[in-house]
């Protein structure tokens, strides 16, 4: 049995940050009912890579969830949603703040219907404040949060991180907040309003650099692959033209590093006797490492580093990552499978847990597939068909047009 079995989540999320939150809840056993606006649904259903009537973007973030279409501008359909709230533990959304309020949906409204409900909103900057109503994407939040000023080559322009860290961290905070609220509701009988901000999540992500700035008011700058508080840290080129990323920070690590590469004079150099001194004289330190590595192939460098349990990593491209022995051992990629057999290989849940068998396949639902099934729980089937059949016909027409255009 999965730890969240019996938990029901109504999921209004779209794009990335919100779907990551509810994806993790689904992976741990929650019944996640994705509520999508007809006739097109989540925009990621029509992502860059599409096969048959499936999209890699949608499958990656929404595998394992049910799909119900619902138009909140239609009073009858909105009333069906409000009936569903009575059966749910949480509602999660990541619209721009104020969107749900336009439909008359607030925590206070949902709380009256179901006192145990947890209502989670994930947004760029939070539900209140001067930036609350600004549209936000991952890259713009990276810019506003200061992360970009830490990223890039020394002396170069600020750059975004290659991964969508603002979206992902916002989704993680939303997931933690939702779970915390559900646990409290089970204890007290009363839910919570959860407000997760991508901006706040990235501030926490930078806690080390930000806390230093708050103390000394010195603005940090991009350092490439270096870390300003210690050396040698970064990527160093080997004789065979293959770089190795390494992190030798503590004095104990540096002592082992000098010994395994047969450089005892490093331990006598007054510029290298402490972590802070090596950081101060990093150019001299890095020149020494480059001199030694220029005479060794990357395989020998790695072998020596591993012999002393030093910290290093190969700089892998995606081909190497997909075939990485640790990735293969942990079965880190899973299959998101549509009913017609279309299957996408996608990243799986990064958290393994005892008592949960590792899954390899997850059902991924076409838009609106579970609409009648789910809504028939809270209204008679005749009423559901009367209200929803015209909507589902529009969905079918739109889906055919989007996936088979040209």
Short mmCIF file of C-alpha atoms in Angstrom, two decimals:
data_model
loop_
_atom_site.label_atom_id
_atom_site.label_comp_id
_atom_site.label_asym_id
_atom_site.label_seq_id
_atom_site.Cartn_x
_atom_site.Cartn_y
_atom_site.Cartn_z
CA UNK A 1 0.00 0.00 0.00
CA UNK A 2 1.27 3.45 -0.90
CA UNK A 3 1.42 6.01 1.92
CA UNK A 4 -1.05 8.48 0.34
CA UNK A 5 -3.69 5.99 -0.77
CA UNK A 6 -7.14 7.27 0.17
CA UNK A 7 -6.11 10.90 -0.36
CA UNK A 8 -7.96 12.74 -3.14
CA UNK A 9 -6.49 15.85 -4.78
CA UNK A 10 -8.35 18.12 -7.19
CA UNK A 11 -5.70 19.48 -9.51
CA UNK A 12 -6.16 22.72 -11.45
CA UNK A 13 -2.45 22.98 -12.23
CA UNK A 14 -0.85 23.49 -15.63
CA UNK A 15 2.53 23.86 -17.32
CA UNK A 16 5.25 22.89 -14.79
CA UNK A 17 5.39 24.04 -11.15
CA UNK A 18 1.91 22.90 -10.15
CA UNK A 19 1.98 19.60 -12.06
CA UNK A 20 5.30 18.69 -10.37
CA UNK A 21 3.62 19.15 -6.98
CA UNK A 22 0.65 16.92 -7.79
CA UNK A 23 2.81 14.41 -9.69
CA UNK A 24 4.69 13.57 -6.50
CA UNK A 25 1.43 13.26 -4.56
CA UNK A 26 0.15 10.88 -7.25
CA UNK A 27 3.35 8.81 -7.22
CA UNK A 28 2.89 8.20 -3.50
CA UNK A 29 -0.65 6.96 -3.95
CA UNK A 30 -2.95 9.99 -3.90
CA UNK A 31 -5.80 9.99 -6.39
CA UNK A 32 -5.06 13.12 -8.40
CA UNK A 33 -7.92 14.34 -10.58
CA UNK A 34 -6.57 16.82 -13.08
CA UNK A 35 -9.25 19.38 -13.91
CA UNK A 36 -8.64 20.84 -17.37
CA UNK A 37 -10.40 23.62 -19.20
CA UNK A 38 -12.16 22.42 -22.36
CA UNK A 39 -11.73 22.10 -25.23
CA UNK A 40 -7.88 22.21 -25.25
CA UNK A 41 -6.83 21.40 -21.67
CA UNK A 42 -3.31 21.89 -20.36
CA UNK A 43 -1.14 23.60 -23.00
CA UNK A 44 1.59 20.98 -22.52
CA UNK A 45 -0.69 18.40 -24.18
CA UNK A 46 0.48 20.00 -27.42
CA UNK A 47 4.17 20.22 -26.58
CA UNK A 48 7.14 20.06 -28.91
CA UNK A 49 7.36 16.25 -29.13
CA UNK A 50 4.01 14.63 -29.96
CA UNK A 51 3.27 11.05 -30.95
CA UNK A 52 -0.23 9.87 -31.89
CA UNK A 53 -2.36 11.84 -29.37
CA UNK A 54 0.29 12.13 -26.67
CA UNK A 55 2.93 14.69 -25.68
CA UNK A 56 6.21 14.12 -23.85
CA UNK A 57 5.77 17.36 -21.88
CA UNK A 58 2.33 16.35 -20.65
CA UNK A 59 3.31 12.74 -19.98
CA UNK A 60 6.37 13.72 -17.94
CA UNK A 61 4.41 15.90 -15.52
CA UNK A 62 0.96 14.30 -15.50
CA UNK A 63 1.45 10.54 -15.72
CA UNK A 64 -0.66 8.64 -13.22
CA UNK A 65 -3.36 11.32 -12.94
CA UNK A 66 -7.00 11.17 -13.99
CA UNK A 67 -8.32 13.76 -16.46
CA UNK A 68 -11.64 15.57 -16.09
CA UNK A 69 -12.68 18.53 -18.22
CA UNK A 70 -14.57 21.31 -16.49
CA UNK A 71 -15.39 24.87 -17.53
CA UNK A 72 -15.52 26.99 -14.38
CA UNK A 73 -17.30 29.79 -16.29
CA UNK A 74 -20.32 27.49 -16.66
CA UNK A 75 -22.43 27.49 -13.47
CA UNK A 76 -23.59 23.88 -13.78
CA UNK A 77 -20.05 22.64 -14.27
CA UNK A 78 -18.73 24.83 -11.45
CA UNK A 79 -21.39 23.36 -9.17
CA UNK A 80 -20.16 19.87 -10.07
CA UNK A 81 -16.67 20.96 -8.98
CA UNK A 82 -18.03 22.26 -5.67
CA UNK A 83 -19.69 18.89 -5.07
CA UNK A 84 -16.35 17.20 -5.78
CA UNK A 85 -14.73 19.39 -3.12
CA UNK A 86 -16.84 17.56 -0.51
CA UNK A 87 -14.99 14.34 -1.43
CA UNK A 88 -11.47 15.79 -1.58
CA UNK A 89 -8.57 16.39 0.77
CA UNK A 90 -6.85 19.12 -1.23
CA UNK A 91 -7.28 21.51 -4.13
CA UNK A 92 -4.09 22.65 -5.88
CA UNK A 93 -3.80 25.43 -8.47
CA UNK A 94 -1.02 27.50 -10.02
CA UNK A 95 -2.89 30.18 -11.93
CA UNK A 96 -1.90 33.82 -11.71
CA UNK A 97 -3.23 35.11 -8.37
CA UNK A 98 -6.83 36.26 -8.64
CA UNK A 99 -7.81 33.78 -11.36
CA UNK A 100 -9.72 31.38 -9.12
CA UNK A 101 -11.38 34.31 -7.35
CA UNK A 102 -12.89 35.34 -10.69
CA UNK A 103 -14.80 32.05 -10.59
CA UNK A 104 -15.90 32.71 -7.00
CA UNK A 105 -13.46 30.15 -5.63
CA UNK A 106 -11.61 31.12 -2.44
CA UNK A 107 -10.36 29.17 0.54
CA UNK A 108 -13.24 30.60 2.59
CA UNK A 109 -15.78 29.27 0.07
CA UNK A 110 -14.19 25.80 -0.03
CA UNK A 111 -13.74 25.70 3.76
CA UNK A 112 -17.50 26.10 4.25
CA UNK A 113 -18.14 23.19 1.89
CA UNK A 114 -15.44 20.97 3.41
CA UNK A 115 -13.69 22.19 6.59
CA UNK A 116 -10.90 19.62 6.08
CA UNK A 117 -9.92 20.91 2.65
CA UNK A 118 -6.36 22.10 2.01
CA UNK A 119 -6.22 24.80 -0.67
CA UNK A 120 -2.76 25.23 -2.20
CA UNK A 121 -1.77 27.99 -4.60
CA UNK A 122 1.63 27.99 -6.33
CA UNK A 123 2.63 31.21 -8.05
CA UNK A 124 5.65 33.22 -9.11
CA UNK A 125 5.68 35.71 -6.24
CA UNK A 126 2.95 34.67 -3.79
CA UNK A 127 -0.71 35.59 -3.40
CA UNK A 128 -0.15 39.08 -1.99
CA UNK A 129 2.33 41.93 -2.42
CA UNK A 130 3.37 44.37 -5.17
CA UNK A 131 4.47 41.58 -7.53
CA UNK A 132 1.63 39.14 -6.78
CA UNK A 133 -0.32 39.86 -9.96
CA UNK A 134 2.68 39.72 -12.27
CA UNK A 135 2.81 36.87 -14.75
CA UNK A 136 5.78 34.62 -14.02
CA UNK A 137 7.76 31.94 -15.77
CA UNK A 138 10.77 30.03 -14.58
CA UNK A 139 13.29 32.28 -16.32
CA UNK A 140 11.75 35.53 -15.10
CA UNK A 141 11.73 34.31 -11.50
CA UNK A 142 15.35 33.23 -11.87
CA UNK A 143 16.06 36.80 -12.91
CA UNK A 144 14.10 38.49 -10.12
CA UNK A 145 15.44 36.18 -7.41
CA UNK A 146 19.12 36.87 -8.12
CA UNK A 147 20.00 33.33 -9.20
CA UNK A 148 21.07 34.58 -12.62
CA UNK A 149 23.70 36.88 -11.07
CA UNK A 150 25.44 33.79 -9.68
CA UNK A 151 25.35 31.84 -12.93
CA UNK A 152 27.76 32.08 -15.86
CA UNK A 153 31.44 32.54 -16.57
CA UNK A 154 33.49 34.89 -14.42
CA UNK A 155 33.27 38.38 -15.88
CA UNK A 156 30.40 37.38 -18.16
CA UNK A 157 26.75 38.29 -18.29
CA UNK A 158 24.19 36.74 -15.91
CA UNK A 159 22.69 33.52 -17.25
CA UNK A 160 19.74 31.29 -16.46
CA UNK A 161 20.26 27.79 -15.13
CA UNK A 162 19.76 25.14 -17.82
CA UNK A 163 17.14 23.37 -15.68
CA UNK A 164 13.79 24.90 -14.68
CA UNK A 165 14.78 25.36 -11.06
CA UNK A 166 12.20 28.02 -10.15
CA UNK A 167 9.32 25.91 -11.44
CA UNK A 168 10.63 22.76 -9.82
CA UNK A 169 11.43 24.33 -6.44
CA UNK A 170 8.06 26.08 -6.38
CA UNK A 171 6.36 22.76 -7.05
CA UNK A 172 8.32 21.05 -4.27
CA UNK A 173 7.35 23.74 -1.77
CA UNK A 174 3.73 23.40 -2.86
CA UNK A 175 3.90 19.64 -2.35
CA UNK A 176 5.41 20.00 1.14
CA UNK A 177 2.81 22.60 2.09
CA UNK A 178 -0.05 20.45 0.82
CA UNK A 179 1.14 17.39 2.70
CA UNK A 180 1.63 19.42 5.88
CA UNK A 181 -1.90 20.76 5.60
CA UNK A 182 -3.36 17.27 5.01
CA UNK A 183 -1.55 15.87 8.06
CA UNK A 184 -2.85 18.74 10.19
CA UNK A 185 -6.39 18.25 8.88
CA UNK A 186 -6.25 14.58 9.85
CA UNK A 187 -5.20 15.64 13.35
CA UNK A 188 -7.50 18.62 13.89
CA UNK A 189 -10.31 18.16 11.37
CA UNK A 190 -9.50 21.51 9.79
CA UNK A 191 -7.54 22.27 6.62
CA UNK A 192 -5.16 25.08 5.71
CA UNK A 193 -4.58 27.75 3.06
CA UNK A 194 -1.16 27.14 1.49
CA UNK A 195 0.65 29.90 -0.44
CA UNK A 196 3.84 28.69 -2.19
CA UNK A 197 6.02 31.16 -4.06
CA UNK A 198 8.62 30.27 -6.69
CA UNK A 199 10.53 33.43 -5.73
CA UNK A 200 10.67 32.44 -2.05
CA UNK A 201 11.73 28.92 -3.03
CA UNK A 202 14.72 30.28 -4.96
CA UNK A 203 15.70 32.56 -2.07
CA UNK A 204 15.91 29.45 0.13
CA UNK A 205 17.89 27.71 -2.61
CA UNK A 206 20.48 30.50 -2.36
CA UNK A 207 20.58 30.55 1.45
CA UNK A 208 24.37 30.22 1.70
CA UNK A 209 25.20 33.08 -0.66
CA UNK A 210 22.32 35.28 0.52
CA UNK A 211 23.12 34.91 4.21
CA UNK A 212 26.71 35.92 3.44
CA UNK A 213 25.54 39.00 1.55
CA UNK A 214 23.14 39.97 4.33
CA UNK A 215 26.10 40.01 6.70
CA UNK A 216 28.85 41.66 4.62
CA UNK A 217 26.86 43.45 1.86
CA UNK A 218 29.37 42.28 -0.80
CA UNK A 219 27.55 41.47 -4.05
CA UNK A 220 28.47 38.00 -5.37
CA UNK A 221 29.40 37.59 -9.01
CA UNK A 222 29.40 34.66 -11.46
CA UNK A 223 32.38 32.36 -10.98
CA UNK A 224 31.85 29.80 -13.72
CA UNK A 225 32.33 26.35 -12.20
CA UNK A 226 34.38 27.69 -9.30
CA UNK A 227 33.14 28.17 -5.75
CA UNK A 228 34.55 31.32 -4.14
CA UNK A 229 34.92 29.95 -0.61
CA UNK A 230 37.28 27.07 -1.44
CA UNK A 231 39.75 25.75 -4.03
CA UNK A 232 40.35 23.62 -6.06
CA UNK A 233 36.72 23.37 -7.09
CA UNK A 234 35.68 23.28 -10.74
CA UNK A 235 36.30 21.47 -14.01
CA UNK A 236 39.90 20.65 -14.95
CA UNK A 237 41.00 19.38 -18.35
CA UNK A 238 42.89 16.09 -18.55
CA UNK A 239 45.50 14.93 -21.07
CA UNK A 240 42.89 13.17 -23.23
CA UNK A 241 40.77 16.31 -23.60
CA UNK A 242 38.12 15.13 -21.11
CA UNK A 243 37.33 17.49 -18.21
CA UNK A 244 36.68 16.24 -14.67
CA UNK A 245 34.57 18.23 -12.22
CA UNK A 246 35.84 18.03 -8.67
CA UNK A 247 35.28 19.54 -5.26
CA UNK A 248 38.25 19.53 -2.89
CA UNK A 249 37.18 21.89 -0.14
CA UNK A 250 38.16 20.73 3.34
CA UNK A 251 41.73 20.62 4.60
CA UNK A 252 41.51 16.84 5.07
CA UNK A 253 40.38 16.40 1.46
CA UNK A 254 43.19 18.63 0.22
CA UNK A 255 45.79 16.62 2.13
CA UNK A 256 44.52 13.39 0.53
CA UNK A 257 44.37 15.09 -2.86
CA UNK A 258 48.00 16.23 -2.67
CA UNK A 259 49.15 12.79 -1.62
CA UNK A 260 47.25 10.79 -4.23
CA UNK A 261 48.61 13.01 -7.02
CA UNK A 262 52.12 12.89 -5.54
CA UNK A 263 52.47 16.62 -4.91
CA UNK A 264 53.85 16.88 -1.36
CA UNK A 265 55.09 20.44 -2.00
CA UNK A 266 51.45 21.60 -2.03
CA UNK A 267 51.24 20.80 1.66
CA UNK A 268 54.26 23.01 2.35
CA UNK A 269 53.07 25.97 0.27
CA UNK A 270 51.98 28.74 2.71
CA UNK A 271 49.26 29.76 0.23
CA UNK A 272 47.64 26.32 0.42
CA UNK A 273 47.61 25.57 4.15
CA UNK A 274 43.92 26.31 4.75
CA UNK A 275 40.63 26.38 2.86
CA UNK A 276 40.41 30.17 3.06
CA UNK A 277 44.00 30.65 1.86
CA UNK A 278 43.49 28.31 -1.08
CA UNK A 279 40.36 30.28 -2.00
CA UNK A 280 42.32 33.53 -1.78
CA UNK A 281 45.09 32.15 -4.01
CA UNK A 282 42.80 30.15 -6.29
CA UNK A 283 44.60 31.13 -9.50
CA UNK A 284 47.84 29.66 -8.21
CA UNK A 285 46.04 26.58 -6.90
CA UNK A 286 44.18 25.97 -10.16
CA UNK A 287 47.35 26.43 -12.21
CA UNK A 288 48.96 23.65 -10.18
CA UNK A 289 46.03 21.30 -10.72
CA UNK A 290 45.98 22.07 -14.45
CA UNK A 291 49.72 21.28 -14.63
CA UNK A 292 49.25 17.87 -13.02
CA UNK A 293 46.07 16.91 -14.89
CA UNK A 294 47.64 17.83 -18.25
CA UNK A 295 49.90 14.80 -17.81
CA UNK A 296 47.13 12.31 -16.90
CA UNK A 297 44.21 10.81 -18.80
CA UNK A 298 40.77 11.33 -17.27
CA UNK A 299 40.48 7.62 -16.40
CA UNK A 300 43.63 7.82 -14.28
CA UNK A 301 42.47 11.03 -12.61
CA UNK A 302 39.16 9.42 -11.72
CA UNK A 303 40.88 6.25 -10.49
CA UNK A 304 43.17 8.23 -8.20
CA UNK A 305 40.34 10.39 -6.88
CA UNK A 306 38.17 7.35 -6.20
CA UNK A 307 41.01 5.54 -4.41
CA UNK A 308 40.88 8.20 -1.69
CA UNK A 309 37.10 8.67 -1.82
CA UNK A 310 37.54 12.23 -3.04
CA UNK A 311 34.61 14.12 -4.56
CA UNK A 312 34.47 14.31 -8.36
CA UNK A 313 32.10 13.84 -11.24
CA UNK A 314 32.31 13.31 -14.98
CA UNK A 315 30.62 16.04 -17.02
CA UNK A 316 28.04 13.89 -18.75
CA UNK A 317 25.87 14.74 -21.74
CA UNK A 318 22.35 13.31 -21.88
CA UNK A 319 23.48 10.20 -23.76
CA UNK A 320 25.84 9.39 -20.90
CA UNK A 321 23.18 10.21 -18.30
CA UNK A 322 20.59 7.91 -19.85
CA UNK A 323 23.16 5.08 -19.88
CA UNK A 324 24.65 5.94 -16.49
CA UNK A 325 25.11 2.81 -14.36
CA UNK A 326 23.56 4.42 -11.29
CA UNK A 327 20.57 5.65 -13.29
CA UNK A 328 20.09 2.17 -14.73
CA UNK A 329 20.43 0.54 -11.30
CA UNK A 330 17.82 2.80 -9.69
CA UNK A 331 15.52 2.55 -12.74
CA UNK A 332 15.30 6.34 -12.72
CA UNK A 333 13.32 6.49 -15.97
CA UNK A 334 9.79 5.12 -16.24
CA UNK A 335 7.19 4.79 -18.99
CA UNK A 336 4.13 7.01 -19.32
CA UNK A 337 1.66 4.99 -21.39
CA UNK A 338 -1.49 6.24 -23.12
CA UNK A 339 -4.49 3.92 -23.67
CA UNK A 340 -3.65 3.56 -27.38
CA UNK A 341 -0.22 2.17 -26.46
CA UNK A 342 1.76 5.36 -27.09
CA UNK A 343 4.58 5.28 -24.55
CA UNK A 344 7.10 7.90 -23.50
CA UNK A 345 10.17 7.28 -21.37
CA UNK A 346 10.23 10.00 -18.71
CA UNK A 347 12.01 10.76 -15.40
CA UNK A 348 10.46 8.91 -12.48
CA UNK A 349 9.98 9.68 -8.80
CA UNK A 350 13.39 10.48 -7.24
CA UNK A 351 12.28 9.23 -3.80
CA UNK A 352 12.37 5.50 -3.09
CA UNK A 353 10.43 4.29 -0.06
CA UNK A 354 10.21 0.97 1.76
CA UNK A 355 6.99 -0.92 1.23
CA UNK A 356 6.49 0.60 -2.22
CA UNK A 357 7.38 -1.54 -5.20
CA UNK A 358 9.21 0.44 -7.88
CA UNK A 359 6.78 1.10 -10.73
CA UNK A 360 7.90 1.13 -14.34
CA UNK A 361 4.66 2.06 -16.12
CA UNK A 362 2.10 4.77 -15.38
CA UNK A 363 -1.21 5.29 -17.14
CA UNK A 364 -1.44 8.68 -18.84
CA UNK A 365 -4.91 9.84 -19.75
CA UNK A 366 -6.18 11.65 -22.85
CA UNK A 367 -8.03 14.88 -22.16
CA UNK A 368 -11.33 14.30 -20.38
CA UNK A 369 -11.05 10.51 -20.22
CA UNK A 370 -12.29 10.26 -16.62
CA UNK A 371 -14.92 12.99 -16.76
CA UNK A 372 -18.06 10.85 -16.63
CA UNK A 373 -16.52 8.32 -14.24
CA UNK A 374 -15.52 10.92 -11.64
CA UNK A 375 -18.49 13.27 -11.90
CA UNK A 376 -20.95 10.38 -11.68
CA UNK A 377 -19.79 9.94 -8.08
CA UNK A 378 -21.40 13.23 -7.08
CA UNK A 379 -24.30 13.54 -9.55
CA UNK A 380 -26.59 11.07 -11.32
CA UNK A 381 -25.20 9.78 -14.56
CA UNK A 382 -28.03 11.22 -16.65
CA UNK A 383 -27.27 14.72 -15.35
CA UNK A 384 -23.55 14.27 -15.96
CA UNK A 385 -24.14 13.17 -19.54
CA UNK A 386 -26.54 16.08 -20.15
CA UNK A 387 -24.02 18.64 -18.92
CA UNK A 388 -20.78 17.09 -20.11
CA UNK A 389 -21.48 15.24 -23.37
CA UNK A 390 -21.50 18.45 -25.47
CA UNK A 391 -18.25 19.48 -23.78
CA UNK A 392 -16.62 16.12 -24.48
CA UNK A 393 -17.67 16.38 -28.14
CA UNK A 394 -15.88 19.73 -28.36
CA UNK A 395 -12.82 18.16 -26.71
CA UNK A 396 -12.79 15.33 -29.26
CA UNK A 397 -12.98 17.77 -32.17
CA UNK A 398 -10.25 19.99 -30.73
CA UNK A 399 -7.99 17.03 -30.00
CA UNK A 400 -8.35 15.72 -33.54
CA UNK A 401 -7.56 19.14 -34.95
CA UNK A 402 -4.51 19.70 -32.73
CA UNK A 403 -2.88 16.30 -33.14
CA UNK A 404 -3.67 15.71 -36.77
CA UNK A 405 -3.23 19.19 -38.24
CA UNK A 406 -1.47 19.34 -41.59
#
